[in-house]
Structure formats: C-alpha cells, structure tokens
PDB file of C-alpha atoms in Angstrom:
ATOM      1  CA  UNK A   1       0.108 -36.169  -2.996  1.00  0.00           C
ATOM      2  CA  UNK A   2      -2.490 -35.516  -0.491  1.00  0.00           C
ATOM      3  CA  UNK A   3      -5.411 -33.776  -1.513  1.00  0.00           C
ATOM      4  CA  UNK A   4      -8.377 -34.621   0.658  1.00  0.00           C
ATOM      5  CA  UNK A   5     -12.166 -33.339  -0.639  1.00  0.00           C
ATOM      6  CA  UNK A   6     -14.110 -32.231   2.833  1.00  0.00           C
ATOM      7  CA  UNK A   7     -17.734 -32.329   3.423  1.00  0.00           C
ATOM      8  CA  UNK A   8     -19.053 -30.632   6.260  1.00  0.00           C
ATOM      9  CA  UNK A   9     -22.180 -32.386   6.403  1.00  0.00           C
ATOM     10  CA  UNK A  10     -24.033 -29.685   9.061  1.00  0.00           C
ATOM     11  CA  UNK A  11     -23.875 -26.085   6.842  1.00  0.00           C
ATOM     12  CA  UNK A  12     -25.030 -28.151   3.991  1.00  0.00           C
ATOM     13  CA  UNK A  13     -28.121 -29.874   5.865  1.00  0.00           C
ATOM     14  CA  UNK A  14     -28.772 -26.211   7.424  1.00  0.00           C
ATOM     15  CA  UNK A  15     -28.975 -24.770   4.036  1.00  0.00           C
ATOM     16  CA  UNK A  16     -30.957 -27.542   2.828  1.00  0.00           C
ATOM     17  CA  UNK A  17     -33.258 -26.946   5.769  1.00  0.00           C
ATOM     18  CA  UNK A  18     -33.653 -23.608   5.706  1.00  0.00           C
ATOM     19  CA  UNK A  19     -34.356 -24.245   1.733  1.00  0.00           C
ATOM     20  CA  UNK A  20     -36.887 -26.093   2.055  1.00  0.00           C
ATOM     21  CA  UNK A  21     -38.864 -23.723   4.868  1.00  0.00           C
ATOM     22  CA  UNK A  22     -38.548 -21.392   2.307  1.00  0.00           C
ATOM     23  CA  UNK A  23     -39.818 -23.025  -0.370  1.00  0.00           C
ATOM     24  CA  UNK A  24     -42.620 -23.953   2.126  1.00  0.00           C
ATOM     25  CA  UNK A  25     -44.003 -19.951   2.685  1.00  0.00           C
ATOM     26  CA  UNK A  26     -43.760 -19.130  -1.294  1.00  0.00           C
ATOM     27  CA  UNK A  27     -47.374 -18.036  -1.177  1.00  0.00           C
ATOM     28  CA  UNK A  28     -49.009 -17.712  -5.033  1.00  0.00           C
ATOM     29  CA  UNK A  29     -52.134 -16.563  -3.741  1.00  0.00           C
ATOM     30  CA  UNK A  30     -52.844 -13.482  -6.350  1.00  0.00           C
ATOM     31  CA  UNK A  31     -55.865 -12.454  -5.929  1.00  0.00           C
ATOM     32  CA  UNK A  32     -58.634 -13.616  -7.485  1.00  0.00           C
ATOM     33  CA  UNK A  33     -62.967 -13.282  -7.592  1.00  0.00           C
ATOM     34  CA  UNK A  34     -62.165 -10.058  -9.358  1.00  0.00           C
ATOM     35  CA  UNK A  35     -63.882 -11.076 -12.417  1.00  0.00           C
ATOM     36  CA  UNK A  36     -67.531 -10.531 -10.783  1.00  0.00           C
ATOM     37  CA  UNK A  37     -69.865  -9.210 -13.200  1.00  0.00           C
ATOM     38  CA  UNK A  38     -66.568  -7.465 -15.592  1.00  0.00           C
ATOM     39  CA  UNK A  39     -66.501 -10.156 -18.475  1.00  0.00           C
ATOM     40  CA  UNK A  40     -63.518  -8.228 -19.842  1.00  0.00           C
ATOM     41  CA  UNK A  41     -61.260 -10.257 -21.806  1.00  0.00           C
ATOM     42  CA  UNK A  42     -58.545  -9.102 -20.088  1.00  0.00           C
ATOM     43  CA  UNK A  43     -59.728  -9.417 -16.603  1.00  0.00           C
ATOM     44  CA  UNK A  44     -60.487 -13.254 -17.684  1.00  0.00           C
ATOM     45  CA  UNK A  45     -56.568 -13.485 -19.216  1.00  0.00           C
ATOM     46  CA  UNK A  46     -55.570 -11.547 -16.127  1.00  0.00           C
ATOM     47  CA  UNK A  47     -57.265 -14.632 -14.030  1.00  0.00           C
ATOM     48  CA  UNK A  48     -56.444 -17.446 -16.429  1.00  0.00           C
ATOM     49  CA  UNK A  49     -52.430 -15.631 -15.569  1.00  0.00           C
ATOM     50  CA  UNK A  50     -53.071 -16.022 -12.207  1.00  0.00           C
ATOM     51  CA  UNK A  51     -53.867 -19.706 -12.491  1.00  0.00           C
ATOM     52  CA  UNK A  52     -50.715 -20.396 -14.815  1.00  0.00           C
ATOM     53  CA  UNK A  53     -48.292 -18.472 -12.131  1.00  0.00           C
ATOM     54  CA  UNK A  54     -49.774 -20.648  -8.940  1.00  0.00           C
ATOM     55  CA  UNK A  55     -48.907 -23.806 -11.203  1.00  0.00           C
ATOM     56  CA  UNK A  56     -45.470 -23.078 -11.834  1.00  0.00           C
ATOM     57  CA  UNK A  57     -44.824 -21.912  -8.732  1.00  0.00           C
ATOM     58  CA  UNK A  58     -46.467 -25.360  -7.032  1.00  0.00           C
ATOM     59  CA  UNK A  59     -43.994 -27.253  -9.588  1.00  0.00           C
ATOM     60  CA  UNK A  60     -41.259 -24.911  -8.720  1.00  0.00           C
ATOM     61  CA  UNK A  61     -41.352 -25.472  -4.532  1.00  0.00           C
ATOM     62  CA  UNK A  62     -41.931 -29.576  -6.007  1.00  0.00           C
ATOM     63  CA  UNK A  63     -38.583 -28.962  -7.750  1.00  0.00           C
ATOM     64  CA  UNK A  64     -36.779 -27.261  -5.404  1.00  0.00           C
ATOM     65  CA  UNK A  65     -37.474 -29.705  -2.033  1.00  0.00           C
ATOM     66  CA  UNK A  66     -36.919 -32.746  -4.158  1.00  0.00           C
ATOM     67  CA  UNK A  67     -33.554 -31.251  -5.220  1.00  0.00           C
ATOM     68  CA  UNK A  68     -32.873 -30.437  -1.568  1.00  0.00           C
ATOM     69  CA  UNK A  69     -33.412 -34.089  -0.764  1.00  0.00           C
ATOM     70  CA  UNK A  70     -31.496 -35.283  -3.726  1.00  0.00           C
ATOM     71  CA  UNK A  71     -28.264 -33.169  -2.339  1.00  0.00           C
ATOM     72  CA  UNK A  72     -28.585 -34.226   0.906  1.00  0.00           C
ATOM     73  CA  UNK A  73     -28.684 -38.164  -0.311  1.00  0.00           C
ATOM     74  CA  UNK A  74     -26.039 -37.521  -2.437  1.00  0.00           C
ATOM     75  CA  UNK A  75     -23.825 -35.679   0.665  1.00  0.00           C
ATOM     76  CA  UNK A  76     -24.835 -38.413   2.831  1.00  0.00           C
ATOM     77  CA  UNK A  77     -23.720 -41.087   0.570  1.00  0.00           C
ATOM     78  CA  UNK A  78     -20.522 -39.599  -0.379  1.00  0.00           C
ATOM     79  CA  UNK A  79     -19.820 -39.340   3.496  1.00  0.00           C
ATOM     80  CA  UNK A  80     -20.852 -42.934   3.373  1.00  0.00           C
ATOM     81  CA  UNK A  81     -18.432 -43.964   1.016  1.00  0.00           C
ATOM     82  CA  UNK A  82     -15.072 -41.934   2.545  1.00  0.00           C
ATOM     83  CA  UNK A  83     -15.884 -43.807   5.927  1.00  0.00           C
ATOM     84  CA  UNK A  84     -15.838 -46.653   3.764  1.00  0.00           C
ATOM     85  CA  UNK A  85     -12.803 -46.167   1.750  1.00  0.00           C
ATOM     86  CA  UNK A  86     -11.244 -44.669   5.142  1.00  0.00           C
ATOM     87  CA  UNK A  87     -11.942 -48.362   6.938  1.00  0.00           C
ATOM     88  CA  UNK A  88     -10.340 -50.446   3.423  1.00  0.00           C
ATOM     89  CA  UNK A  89      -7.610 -48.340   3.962  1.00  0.00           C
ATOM     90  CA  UNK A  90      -6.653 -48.734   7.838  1.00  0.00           C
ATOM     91  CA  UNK A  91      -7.229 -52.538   6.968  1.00  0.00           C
ATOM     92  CA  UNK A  92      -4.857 -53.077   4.878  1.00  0.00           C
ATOM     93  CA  UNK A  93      -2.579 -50.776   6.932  1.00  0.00           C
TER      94      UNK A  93
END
C-alpha cells in the first residue's frame, strides 16, 4: 500500500509570497479631516468608523502574514521530516 502525500514546496511559497505583497498594498486610508467646522454627530461616528476599519484592517494584514509564515514553517518542516523518514528508511534498507 503505497500512498505517498506530495508537497511541492515552490507553488506554495509563491502563493505565500504573493500573499503577503498583497496584504502589504491593503490601503485603509478613508478619508478623513472632513469633520472641519461640521460637529455633526454623524460626521464624528462617520470618523470614529473610519478609525475602527483602519484597526481591523492593520490586525487583519498582522493576521494574514503571520499565517503565511506559519504555513510556510509548517511546509518546510514537514519536508524536513519526509527527508528524514526517507534517510531512516534507506538505512535500514
């Protein structure tokens, strides 16, 4: 019963790469200064919005390029550990 699990270690560091560029150029910059002399309430919720969006989306592109680094240590060390099952195995061959 051979059933062998492949990891092709190059698509998954290109996704991972081009993942993390992305993440780089999310831009959250909504515009703001638009309160000026309006003391609306809702132009001051509208801004206080504004404020809450750029947050998540800073913890968001946090998330999402320490995930991309978790996958690609997890890849890397499951590679590691077939090359090192592979050796045990030729050895006591």
């Amino acid at each position: 019963m051979s059933e062998e699990i492949k990891i092709a270690h190059g698509p998954i560091q290109k996704t991972i790469t081009k993942l993390e560029m992305t993440t780089q150029q999310l831009n959250s910059d909504m515009t703001s200064g638009y309160v000026g002399e309006n003391t609306l309430d809702m132009t001051k919720k509208l801004e206080e919005l504004n404020h809450l969006l750029e947050d998540v989306l800073a913890s968001y592109q946090v998330m999402l390029l320490e995930h991309g680094k978790s996958t690609m240590d997890a890849v890397d060390q499951f590679i590691e550990s077939e090359q090192s099952i592979a050796s045990s195995i030729q050895f006591i061959k």
